[in-house]
Structures are given as structure tokens and as C-alpha cells.
mmCIF file of C-alpha atoms in Angstrom:
data_model
loop_
_atom_site.group_PDB
_atom_site.id
_atom_site.type_symbol
_atom_site.label_atom_id
_atom_site.label_comp_id
_atom_site.label_asym_id
_atom_site.label_seq_id
_atom_site.Cartn_x
_atom_site.Cartn_y
_atom_site.Cartn_z
ATOM 1 C CA UNK A 1 -0.102 0.176 -0.078
ATOM 2 C CA UNK A 2 1.599 3.392 -0.987
ATOM 3 C CA UNK A 3 1.772 6.226 1.664
ATOM 4 C CA UNK A 4 -1.292 7.854 0.344
ATOM 5 C CA UNK A 5 -3.398 4.875 0.354
ATOM 6 C CA UNK A 6 -1.840 4.045 4.005
ATOM 7 C CA UNK A 7 -3.020 7.558 5.218
ATOM 8 C CA UNK A 8 -6.360 7.243 3.856
ATOM 9 C CA UNK A 9 -6.956 4.012 5.095
ATOM 10 C CA UNK A 10 -5.946 4.881 8.413
ATOM 11 C CA UNK A 11 -8.339 7.754 8.514
ATOM 12 C CA UNK A 12 -11.486 5.764 7.360
ATOM 13 C CA UNK A 13 -10.422 3.014 10.084
ATOM 14 C CA UNK A 14 -11.298 5.716 12.843
ATOM 15 C CA UNK A 15 -15.111 5.159 11.816
ATOM 16 C CA UNK A 16 -15.789 8.966 11.918
ATOM 17 C CA UNK A 17 -15.901 10.605 8.487
ATOM 18 C CA UNK A 18 -17.997 13.397 7.145
ATOM 19 C CA UNK A 19 -19.336 14.539 3.832
ATOM 20 C CA UNK A 20 -17.557 17.182 2.111
ATOM 21 C CA UNK A 21 -20.064 18.737 0.327
ATOM 22 C CA UNK A 22 -22.239 19.098 3.568
ATOM 23 C CA UNK A 23 -19.341 20.815 5.507
ATOM 24 C CA UNK A 24 -18.590 23.246 2.525
ATOM 25 C CA UNK A 25 -22.092 24.710 2.686
ATOM 26 C CA UNK A 26 -21.713 25.510 6.449
ATOM 27 C CA UNK A 27 -18.354 27.134 5.731
ATOM 28 C CA UNK A 28 -19.805 30.727 5.218
ATOM 29 C CA UNK A 29 -21.472 30.428 8.797
ATOM 30 C CA UNK A 30 -18.084 29.236 10.839
ATOM 31 C CA UNK A 31 -14.501 30.817 11.013
ATOM 32 C CA UNK A 32 -11.177 29.410 11.755
ATOM 33 C CA UNK A 33 -7.736 30.687 12.434
ATOM 34 C CA UNK A 34 -5.142 31.893 12.456
ATOM 35 C CA UNK A 35 -4.302 32.449 9.051
ATOM 36 C CA UNK A 36 -1.476 30.097 7.829
ATOM 37 C CA UNK A 37 0.066 28.076 4.876
ATOM 38 C CA UNK A 38 -1.787 25.447 3.459
ATOM 39 C CA UNK A 39 -1.125 22.073 2.139
ATOM 40 C CA UNK A 40 -2.811 18.964 0.048
ATOM 41 C CA UNK A 41 -3.515 15.529 0.957
ATOM 42 C CA UNK A 42 -0.910 14.560 -1.830
ATOM 43 C CA UNK A 43 1.649 17.195 -0.735
ATOM 44 C CA UNK A 44 1.836 17.460 2.906
ATOM 45 C CA UNK A 45 3.928 19.982 5.125
ATOM 46 C CA UNK A 46 7.534 19.878 5.662
ATOM 47 C CA UNK A 47 7.011 20.799 9.124
ATOM 48 C CA UNK A 48 4.861 20.151 11.855
ATOM 49 C CA UNK A 49 1.564 22.144 11.579
ATOM 50 C CA UNK A 50 -2.069 20.994 12.436
ATOM 51 C CA UNK A 51 -5.027 20.907 10.488
ATOM 52 C CA UNK A 52 -3.729 22.850 7.386
ATOM 53 C CA UNK A 53 -4.561 20.286 4.637
ATOM 54 C CA UNK A 54 -7.551 21.728 2.531
ATOM 55 C CA UNK A 55 -8.504 18.473 0.483
ATOM 56 C CA UNK A 56 -8.829 15.618 3.059
ATOM 57 C CA UNK A 57 -10.572 13.191 1.399
ATOM 58 C CA UNK A 58 -13.208 12.295 4.362
ATOM 59 C CA UNK A 59 -12.840 15.457 6.505
ATOM 60 C CA UNK A 60 -12.643 18.017 3.687
ATOM 61 C CA UNK A 61 -10.855 21.321 4.914
ATOM 62 C CA UNK A 62 -9.110 20.359 8.065
ATOM 63 C CA UNK A 63 -8.903 23.979 9.089
ATOM 64 C CA UNK A 64 -12.674 23.376 10.131
ATOM 65 C CA UNK A 65 -11.607 21.230 12.909
ATOM 66 C CA UNK A 66 -14.942 21.004 15.023
ATOM 67 C CA UNK A 67 -17.849 19.422 13.904
ATOM 68 C CA UNK A 68 -21.029 17.793 15.453
ATOM 69 C CA UNK A 69 -23.944 15.342 14.812
ATOM 70 C CA UNK A 70 -26.822 13.798 16.652
ATOM 71 C CA UNK A 71 -25.406 10.931 18.684
ATOM 72 C CA UNK A 72 -27.638 8.267 16.877
ATOM 73 C CA UNK A 73 -26.872 9.662 13.515
ATOM 74 C CA UNK A 74 -24.657 8.272 10.931
ATOM 75 C CA UNK A 75 -20.527 9.346 11.130
ATOM 76 C CA UNK A 76 -21.102 10.969 7.814
ATOM 77 C CA UNK A 77 -23.434 13.764 9.374
ATOM 78 C CA UNK A 78 -20.966 15.455 11.218
ATOM 79 C CA UNK A 79 -21.290 19.081 10.214
ATOM 80 C CA UNK A 80 -19.935 22.545 11.158
ATOM 81 C CA UNK A 81 -23.592 23.866 11.461
ATOM 82 C CA UNK A 82 -26.960 22.049 12.617
ATOM 83 C CA UNK A 83 -30.125 22.688 13.842
ATOM 84 C CA UNK A 84 -30.971 21.292 17.132
ATOM 85 C CA UNK A 85 -34.100 20.303 19.273
ATOM 86 C CA UNK A 86 -34.978 20.157 22.964
ATOM 87 C CA UNK A 87 -33.099 17.378 24.988
ATOM 88 C CA UNK A 88 -31.302 16.434 21.751
ATOM 89 C CA UNK A 89 -27.874 14.725 22.630
ATOM 90 C CA UNK A 90 -24.880 15.746 20.299
ATOM 91 C CA UNK A 91 -21.672 14.175 19.727
ATOM 92 C CA UNK A 92 -18.937 16.993 19.085
ATOM 93 C CA UNK A 93 -15.890 15.851 17.445
ATOM 94 C CA UNK A 94 -12.516 17.574 17.176
ATOM 95 C CA UNK A 95 -10.257 16.034 14.510
ATOM 96 C CA UNK A 96 -6.445 16.606 15.101
ATOM 97 C CA UNK A 97 -3.810 15.887 12.266
ATOM 98 C CA UNK A 98 -0.194 16.520 12.161
ATOM 99 C CA UNK A 99 0.098 17.492 8.622
ATOM 100 C CA UNK A 100 4.081 16.714 8.495
ATOM 101 C CA UNK A 101 4.928 14.097 5.835
ATOM 102 C CA UNK A 102 5.375 10.800 7.473
ATOM 103 C CA UNK A 103 9.154 10.401 6.051
ATOM 104 C CA UNK A 104 10.050 13.261 7.923
ATOM 105 C CA UNK A 105 9.428 11.559 11.301
ATOM 106 C CA UNK A 106 8.167 14.859 12.862
ATOM 107 C CA UNK A 107 6.337 14.218 16.153
ATOM 108 C CA UNK A 108 4.195 16.876 17.867
ATOM 109 C CA UNK A 109 4.854 17.228 21.602
ATOM 110 C CA UNK A 110 2.504 18.141 24.193
ATOM 111 C CA UNK A 111 -0.442 18.314 21.727
ATOM 112 C CA UNK A 112 -3.682 19.530 23.630
ATOM 113 C CA UNK A 113 -7.295 19.662 22.494
ATOM 114 C CA UNK A 114 -9.771 22.237 24.104
ATOM 115 C CA UNK A 115 -13.494 22.816 23.415
ATOM 116 C CA UNK A 116 -15.222 26.220 24.637
ATOM 117 C CA UNK A 117 -18.758 25.536 25.002
ATOM 118 C CA UNK A 118 -21.040 28.641 25.092
ATOM 119 C CA UNK A 119 -22.315 29.552 28.861
ATOM 120 C CA UNK A 120 -25.224 31.638 27.996
ATOM 121 C CA UNK A 121 -28.565 31.354 26.354
ATOM 122 C CA UNK A 122 -29.502 32.185 22.689
ATOM 123 C CA UNK A 123 -31.062 30.701 19.736
ATOM 124 C CA UNK A 124 -27.977 30.631 17.913
ATOM 125 C CA UNK A 125 -24.800 29.171 19.822
ATOM 126 C CA UNK A 126 -21.122 28.915 18.675
ATOM 127 C CA UNK A 127 -18.840 26.297 19.790
ATOM 128 C CA UNK A 128 -14.794 27.032 19.551
ATOM 129 C CA UNK A 129 -12.200 24.260 19.531
ATOM 130 C CA UNK A 130 -8.448 24.631 19.706
ATOM 131 C CA UNK A 131 -5.639 22.444 18.798
ATOM 132 C CA UNK A 132 -2.044 23.325 20.210
ATOM 133 C CA UNK A 133 1.411 21.598 20.364
ATOM 134 C CA UNK A 134 4.736 23.239 21.818
ATOM 135 C CA UNK A 135 6.545 22.677 18.632
ATOM 136 C CA UNK A 136 3.954 23.264 15.932
ATOM 137 C CA UNK A 137 3.822 26.067 13.534
ATOM 138 C CA UNK A 138 1.486 28.120 14.306
ATOM 139 C CA UNK A 139 1.601 26.674 17.813
ATOM 140 C CA UNK A 140 -2.250 26.759 18.224
ATOM 141 C CA UNK A 141 -5.084 26.622 15.569
ATOM 142 C CA UNK A 142 -9.046 27.066 16.135
ATOM 143 C CA UNK A 143 -12.206 27.083 14.373
ATOM 144 C CA UNK A 144 -15.783 27.456 15.390
ATOM 145 C CA UNK A 145 -19.259 25.751 14.502
ATOM 146 C CA UNK A 146 -22.670 26.705 14.901
ATOM 147 C CA UNK A 147 -25.863 25.352 16.672
ATOM 148 C CA UNK A 148 -29.234 26.823 15.794
ATOM 149 C CA UNK A 149 -32.749 26.526 16.962
ATOM 150 C CA UNK A 150 -36.070 28.422 16.886
ATOM 151 C CA UNK A 151 -35.930 28.753 20.575
ATOM 152 C CA UNK A 152 -33.530 29.872 23.297
ATOM 153 C CA UNK A 153 -31.550 26.981 24.444
ATOM 154 C CA UNK A 154 -28.304 26.225 26.325
ATOM 155 C CA UNK A 155 -25.583 23.361 25.886
ATOM 156 C CA UNK A 156 -24.884 21.174 28.845
ATOM 157 C CA UNK A 157 -21.527 19.198 28.983
ATOM 158 C CA UNK A 158 -22.106 15.595 29.877
ATOM 159 C CA UNK A 159 -19.490 14.689 32.460
ATOM 160 C CA UNK A 160 -17.229 11.626 31.670
ATOM 161 C CA UNK A 161 -18.181 11.534 28.156
ATOM 162 C CA UNK A 162 -14.905 12.816 26.769
ATOM 163 C CA UNK A 163 -12.876 10.385 24.468
ATOM 164 C CA UNK A 164 -9.741 9.861 22.520
ATOM 165 C CA UNK A 165 -9.997 7.895 19.600
ATOM 166 C CA UNK A 166 -7.267 6.944 17.105
ATOM 167 C CA UNK A 167 -6.271 3.968 14.983
ATOM 168 C CA UNK A 168 -4.405 2.599 17.714
ATOM 169 C CA UNK A 169 -6.484 3.429 21.197
ATOM 170 C CA UNK A 170 -9.929 4.434 22.318
ATOM 171 C CA UNK A 171 -9.669 5.939 25.994
ATOM 172 C CA UNK A 172 -11.389 8.461 28.173
ATOM 173 C CA UNK A 173 -10.357 11.771 28.394
ATOM 174 C CA UNK A 174 -10.705 14.100 31.514
ATOM 175 C CA UNK A 175 -13.658 16.502 31.825
ATOM 176 C CA UNK A 176 -10.888 19.366 31.438
ATOM 177 C CA UNK A 177 -11.510 19.240 27.859
ATOM 178 C CA UNK A 178 -14.348 21.991 28.381
ATOM 179 C CA UNK A 179 -11.941 23.969 30.572
ATOM 180 C CA UNK A 180 -8.068 24.168 30.211
ATOM 181 C CA UNK A 181 -7.883 21.304 27.636
ATOM 182 C CA UNK A 182 -6.430 17.797 27.592
ATOM 183 C CA UNK A 183 -3.544 16.000 26.223
ATOM 184 C CA UNK A 184 -4.412 13.829 23.267
ATOM 185 C CA UNK A 185 -1.943 11.440 21.208
ATOM 186 C CA UNK A 186 -1.909 8.728 18.951
ATOM 187 C CA UNK A 187 -1.153 5.615 21.155
ATOM 188 C CA UNK A 188 -2.309 7.242 24.390
ATOM 189 C CA UNK A 189 -3.260 10.856 25.752
ATOM 190 C CA UNK A 190 0.444 11.706 26.127
ATOM 191 C CA UNK A 191 0.917 14.655 23.719
ATOM 192 C CA UNK A 192 2.669 12.860 20.893
ATOM 193 C CA UNK A 193 1.291 12.995 17.550
ATOM 194 C CA UNK A 194 3.535 11.762 14.549
ATOM 195 C CA UNK A 195 2.824 13.353 11.122
ATOM 196 C CA UNK A 196 0.905 11.401 8.792
ATOM 197 C CA UNK A 197 -2.987 10.673 8.485
ATOM 198 C CA UNK A 198 -2.807 7.148 9.998
ATOM 199 C CA UNK A 199 -1.662 8.943 13.343
ATOM 200 C CA UNK A 200 -4.443 11.430 13.442
ATOM 201 C CA UNK A 201 -7.354 11.214 15.747
ATOM 202 C CA UNK A 202 -10.309 12.437 17.359
ATOM 203 C CA UNK A 203 -11.254 14.064 20.926
ATOM 204 C CA UNK A 204 -14.958 13.662 21.221
ATOM 205 C CA UNK A 205 -17.438 14.516 24.000
ATOM 206 C CA UNK A 206 -21.199 14.792 24.265
ATOM 207 C CA UNK A 207 -23.516 17.656 24.948
ATOM 208 C CA UNK A 208 -27.113 18.020 25.752
ATOM 209 C CA UNK A 209 -29.285 20.761 24.191
ATOM 210 C CA UNK A 210 -32.087 22.207 26.616
ATOM 211 C CA UNK A 211 -34.494 24.695 24.958
ATOM 212 C CA UNK A 212 -35.904 27.025 27.442
ATOM 213 C CA UNK A 213 -39.655 27.019 27.788
ATOM 214 C CA UNK A 214 -41.343 30.245 26.144
ATOM 215 C CA UNK A 215 -42.571 32.362 28.928
ATOM 216 C CA UNK A 216 -46.038 33.767 28.319
ATOM 217 C CA UNK A 217 -45.843 37.474 26.828
ATOM 218 C CA UNK A 218 -46.743 40.221 29.582
ATOM 219 C CA UNK A 219 -49.003 42.968 28.474
ATOM 220 C CA UNK A 220 -50.212 45.794 30.648
ATOM 221 C CA UNK A 221 -51.799 48.772 30.049
ATOM 222 C CA UNK A 222 -53.602 51.798 31.531
ATOM 223 C CA UNK A 223 -57.105 51.477 30.293
ATOM 224 C CA UNK A 224 -58.983 54.466 31.278
ATOM 225 C CA UNK A 225 -58.982 57.713 34.081
ATOM 226 C CA UNK A 226 -62.541 58.162 35.005
ATOM 227 C CA UNK A 227 -63.299 61.686 36.920
ATOM 228 C CA UNK A 228 -66.235 62.760 38.902
ATOM 229 C CA UNK A 229 -66.663 66.425 40.098
ATOM 230 C CA UNK A 230 -67.840 66.348 43.805
ATOM 231 C CA UNK A 231 -67.724 70.042 44.063
ATOM 232 C CA UNK A 232 -65.942 73.359 42.818
ATOM 233 C CA UNK A 233 -62.495 72.535 44.197
ATOM 234 C CA UNK A 234 -62.567 68.689 44.486
ATOM 235 C CA UNK A 235 -62.625 66.105 41.758
ATOM 236 C CA UNK A 236 -62.461 62.272 42.391
ATOM 237 C CA UNK A 237 -60.495 60.171 39.908
ATOM 238 C CA UNK A 238 -60.544 56.236 39.241
ATOM 239 C CA UNK A 239 -57.554 54.882 37.288
ATOM 240 C CA UNK A 240 -58.537 51.499 35.474
ATOM 241 C CA UNK A 241 -55.614 49.023 34.268
ATOM 242 C CA UNK A 242 -55.381 45.864 32.423
ATOM 243 C CA UNK A 243 -52.764 43.327 32.719
ATOM 244 C CA UNK A 244 -51.570 39.886 31.455
ATOM 245 C CA UNK A 245 -48.954 37.895 32.888
ATOM 246 C CA UNK A 246 -48.018 40.703 35.104
ATOM 247 C CA UNK A 247 -48.887 41.994 38.570
ATOM 248 C CA UNK A 248 -50.076 45.499 39.365
ATOM 249 C CA UNK A 249 -47.821 47.374 42.303
ATOM 250 C CA UNK A 250 -48.889 50.792 42.165
ATOM 251 C CA UNK A 251 -50.596 53.772 40.526
ATOM 252 C CA UNK A 252 -48.740 57.259 40.249
ATOM 253 C CA UNK A 253 -50.888 60.085 40.171
ATOM 254 C CA UNK A 254 -49.695 63.490 38.841
ATOM 255 C CA UNK A 255 -51.401 66.808 38.593
ATOM 256 C CA UNK A 256 -50.014 69.971 36.643
ATOM 257 C CA UNK A 257 -51.143 73.289 36.178
ATOM 258 C CA UNK A 258 -51.557 75.034 33.138
ATOM 259 C CA UNK A 259 -47.684 75.777 32.788
ATOM 260 C CA UNK A 260 -46.627 72.201 33.392
ATOM 261 C CA UNK A 261 -45.664 72.592 36.938
ATOM 262 C CA UNK A 262 -46.562 69.617 39.172
ATOM 263 C CA UNK A 263 -48.816 70.749 42.017
ATOM 264 C CA UNK A 264 -49.525 67.161 43.316
ATOM 265 C CA UNK A 265 -48.480 63.838 43.141
ATOM 266 C CA UNK A 266 -49.478 60.568 45.107
ATOM 267 C CA UNK A 267 -48.979 57.175 44.708
ATOM 268 C CA UNK A 268 -51.381 54.223 45.609
ATOM 269 C CA UNK A 269 -49.685 51.263 46.371
ATOM 270 C CA UNK A 270 -52.132 48.102 45.521
ATOM 271 C CA UNK A 271 -52.296 45.244 43.156
ATOM 272 C CA UNK A 272 -55.875 45.851 42.239
ATOM 273 C CA UNK A 273 -57.180 46.868 38.759
ATOM 274 C CA UNK A 274 -58.143 50.148 39.905
ATOM 275 C CA UNK A 275 -57.209 52.774 42.129
ATOM 276 C CA UNK A 276 -58.860 56.056 43.464
ATOM 277 C CA UNK A 277 -57.224 59.714 43.702
ATOM 278 C CA UNK A 278 -58.770 62.871 44.807
ATOM 279 C CA UNK A 279 -57.524 66.184 43.613
ATOM 280 C CA UNK A 280 -58.692 69.107 45.781
ATOM 281 C CA UNK A 281 -57.205 72.773 44.815
ATOM 282 C CA UNK A 282 -58.889 76.162 45.643
ATOM 283 C CA UNK A 283 -56.738 77.951 43.116
ATOM 284 C CA UNK A 284 -58.671 78.673 39.793
ATOM 285 C CA UNK A 285 -57.321 77.243 36.869
ATOM 286 C CA UNK A 286 -57.282 74.103 34.631
ATOM 287 C CA UNK A 287 -55.177 71.212 35.765
ATOM 288 C CA UNK A 288 -54.038 68.255 33.907
ATOM 289 C CA UNK A 289 -54.258 64.685 35.657
ATOM 290 C CA UNK A 290 -52.138 61.732 34.622
ATOM 291 C CA UNK A 291 -51.449 58.159 36.025
ATOM 292 C CA UNK A 292 -48.721 55.841 35.418
ATOM 293 C CA UNK A 293 -49.662 52.069 36.257
ATOM 294 C CA UNK A 294 -46.497 50.331 37.561
ATOM 295 C CA UNK A 295 -46.049 46.600 37.301
ATOM 296 C CA UNK A 296 -43.557 43.971 38.098
ATOM 297 C CA UNK A 297 -42.861 43.510 34.536
ATOM 298 C CA UNK A 298 -42.610 47.436 33.689
ATOM 299 C CA UNK A 299 -44.669 50.772 33.560
ATOM 300 C CA UNK A 300 -47.965 51.257 31.405
ATOM 301 C CA UNK A 301 -48.913 54.601 30.673
ATOM 302 C CA UNK A 302 -50.882 56.150 27.803
ATOM 303 C CA UNK A 303 -52.852 59.311 26.392
ATOM 304 C CA UNK A 304 -55.922 57.637 27.429
ATOM 305 C CA UNK A 305 -54.783 58.004 31.175
ATOM 306 C CA UNK A 306 -54.701 61.793 31.012
ATOM 307 C CA UNK A 307 -57.703 64.049 31.966
ATOM 308 C CA UNK A 308 -58.201 67.819 32.359
ATOM 309 C CA UNK A 309 -60.318 69.512 34.985
ATOM 310 C CA UNK A 310 -61.060 72.992 35.684
ATOM 311 C CA UNK A 311 -61.417 74.845 38.994
ATOM 312 C CA UNK A 312 -63.530 77.785 38.720
ATOM 313 C CA UNK A 313 -63.260 81.023 40.647
ATOM 314 C CA UNK A 314 -65.438 81.317 43.785
ATOM 315 C CA UNK A 315 -68.659 83.440 43.347
ATOM 316 C CA UNK A 316 -68.614 86.996 44.223
ATOM 317 C CA UNK A 317 -71.073 88.060 46.678
ATOM 318 C CA UNK A 318 -72.864 91.416 46.000
ATOM 319 C CA UNK A 319 -73.546 94.306 48.590
ATOM 320 C CA UNK A 320 -76.907 94.313 50.374
ATOM 321 C CA UNK A 321 -79.775 96.296 48.669
ATOM 322 C CA UNK A 322 -81.712 98.964 50.745
ATOM 323 C CA UNK A 323 -85.367 98.096 51.139
ATOM 324 C CA UNK A 324 -87.686 100.438 49.117
ATOM 325 C CA UNK A 325 -90.986 101.864 50.893
ATOM 326 C CA UNK A 326 -93.924 103.482 48.645
ATOM 327 C CA UNK A 327 -91.344 104.005 45.884
ATOM 328 C CA UNK A 328 -88.947 105.693 48.169
ATOM 329 C CA UNK A 329 -85.947 104.736 49.448
ATOM 330 C CA UNK A 330 -85.993 104.300 53.360
ATOM 331 C CA UNK A 331 -82.823 105.190 55.054
ATOM 332 C CA UNK A 332 -81.861 102.366 57.331
ATOM 333 C CA UNK A 333 -81.898 103.839 61.055
ATOM 334 C CA UNK A 334 -78.618 104.506 62.471
ATOM 335 C CA UNK A 335 -77.900 102.009 65.581
ATOM 336 C CA UNK A 336 -75.073 103.797 67.030
ATOM 337 C CA UNK A 337 -74.597 104.881 70.768
ATOM 338 C CA UNK A 338 -76.397 108.421 69.928
ATOM 339 C CA UNK A 339 -78.952 106.902 68.335
ATOM 340 C CA UNK A 340 -79.714 104.670 71.465
ATOM 341 C CA UNK A 341 -79.883 107.922 73.822
ATOM 342 C CA UNK A 342 -82.322 109.615 71.576
ATOM 343 C CA UNK A 343 -84.573 106.645 71.223
ATOM 344 C CA UNK A 344 -84.588 106.389 74.953
ATOM 345 C CA UNK A 345 -85.327 110.048 75.529
ATOM 346 C CA UNK A 346 -88.376 109.751 73.017
ATOM 347 C CA UNK A 347 -89.754 106.776 74.819
ATOM 348 C CA UNK A 348 -89.533 108.511 78.127
ATOM 349 C CA UNK A 349 -91.402 111.635 76.866
ATOM 350 C CA UNK A 350 -94.130 109.539 75.304
ATOM 351 C CA UNK A 351 -94.389 107.666 78.483
ATOM 352 C CA UNK A 352 -94.923 111.041 80.686
ATOM 353 C CA UNK A 353 -97.538 112.050 78.089
ATOM 354 C CA UNK A 354 -99.572 108.826 78.492
ATOM 355 C CA UNK A 355 -99.182 108.963 82.222
ATOM 356 C CA UNK A 356 -100.602 112.520 82.214
ATOM 357 C CA UNK A 357 -103.735 111.385 80.035
ATOM 358 C CA UNK A 358 -104.362 108.378 82.367
ATOM 359 C CA UNK A 359 -104.257 110.314 85.691
ATOM 360 C CA UNK A 360 -106.580 113.008 83.870
ATOM 361 C CA UNK A 361 -109.095 110.521 82.624
ATOM 362 C CA UNK A 362 -109.511 108.525 85.882
ATOM 363 C CA UNK A 363 -109.699 111.684 87.918
#
């Protein structure tokens, strides 16, 4: 078997192959780095470098070094981009290949694989994998892959699932693969990887997709502000709110004068769907009353929750009008101290006359 066939047979023997066409479609959505010299399967590198062959017969462009598939799917379905569903379990594979020609006997030292899993929640998640070796050029290479869903989701690493698989060994790897990285190798996880396809291998791990249950949308609004005029200076208001998947916390009423100055504000703490407010002002003018409904999901306000009221000036009391007798105005008698003495004197004289007449009559 020639060197080319030997490398290819060794690679296929790993049992993890991909469709070059499928991978090519996904390349636009993923990245790799750093920029570096590339090689071909027929003309490998003359020095130690990882994943720089662009026409690997089964993997395709090695620079895209990380791919994934459903754990129950065929190896050929490994891809750099896939759509995922809730509770789906994925096999993530990182392919490592020292591209140095076999006849150079160049062995990469302290070779490591590391996978960065996203920690947040999103509808599109990016995985990033790294391969490094102390004597490789460049020393570290990386690439990304995309997972998408119609809903927000997270990725959960399955502890104890990491493995090293080569043509010579299948063994467990530390969970540190998703933290600081782990040593890999052709015959054991000792970091040694000779050049040639038959000495290449995979570091794999499993992750689980957890789709977040969609929370019902919250809706809240201030529906109306009703007003009742109690008297000239007092107005009673009733604010009405509507909420869905939210809880009313308070109503904030604000009164402003015609110049926009705040003349009164009041907060009514309640979870009820209505609240009452009394505006009382003895200064004539037009006032604008507005209300903001506060909920645990935000504030609800609107133009329908604004009303204007007018406080009228107090009525003017006219002066008293003198009484009219026989078409003539009769003066109102003076009731001062002098008038009292005059009245008393008149009354005494009248009494004397009466007494005189009475005495004369009885005599």
C-alpha cells in the first residue's frame, strides 16, 4: 500500500467521516484561524503544523477542525452547522492531524485539545475548539461551529463523555477538555502525535441541548382614567388597568397646572386593577391629571390615562340692597350709641304724656 492509501485507510478506520459537500455549505457561517500556509493530501507539510490540509478525502478542509452530529446519526452527518431540538444529545468531534509528511518522522509534542462551550442562552450558539502543540507552527489553531434553534437554548456538557479515538487506542479523556484542555496522542493521551494521516485522531465529547420553555408574553396597559366632579374644588379620579402575565404594584397620579408645573403627586400602592385619587385645589385654573400604572414587568402609561379639570373661581357676593317703601328708599336707621340715647329719650317723653292722660281720665 502506498503512503497515500495508507494515510487514507488509517483515517477511514477511525469510523468518523463526514460529507465534504455538507461541510462546504456550512463554511460561510463558521470561522477558523489563524491564517497559515495550507497543504494538500498529496503534498503534505515539511514541518509540524496541525489541520492545514484543505482537501482531506473524508474530512474536507481540515482548518474547520470541529464538527457535531446527533449521537444516533451516522458518522457522515458530522457538520459545522446544525439545527438542534430540546433534549437532543450531540457528539462533538475535534479532528487533530499533524500534517508533516510521514517520511520526516516529525512528532508533535504536548498536543492538546480544548473545546469552549457557550455558557449563555441564545437561539444560535457557537462552539470553538483549539488544537495546540509546543513545537507546531502555528502553535495553536482553532475553528468554530454553529448550532441553531427556533427557541432559546443552552448546551450542557455531559460529564465523563470525553474520549480519545485513534487507529491505535480508544480511551477516556478528562472533563478538563471543556476547561483548560487535555492532552491527546496517537497511542495514548501523552501529547505525542507523529506526522501522517494514519496517526491522526479525534477528541470527542457529548453535550445536551436544553431549550428554554417560552414564557407567556406580558401585557399591561392603563385603560382609562374616570373623573367625577364633587364640588368646585374637588374631583375624584378612578384609574383602571389591564394586565396579562403581570402584577400591578402601584398607581402614580400626577397633577400639573397650565404651565406644566407639578402641583400634586400621589402613589397608591395596590395590586388591584383600579385605584382612586382625589384632587382638591382652591386656586382657579385648568389642571392636567395623569396616571402611570407600575407592574412587576414594567410601567404602563398612555394618553387615554390623562384628563383635564377646571377649578372655577369662587362666586362673588354682591353688597346688600336698601329696602324700598312707597317708591322711596327708606334709610336704614342708625344704630350707633347716639341713636340709642335719642330713642330712650323719646320713649320717656311718650311715657310721661301717657301717664298724664291716664291720670286725667281717672280723675
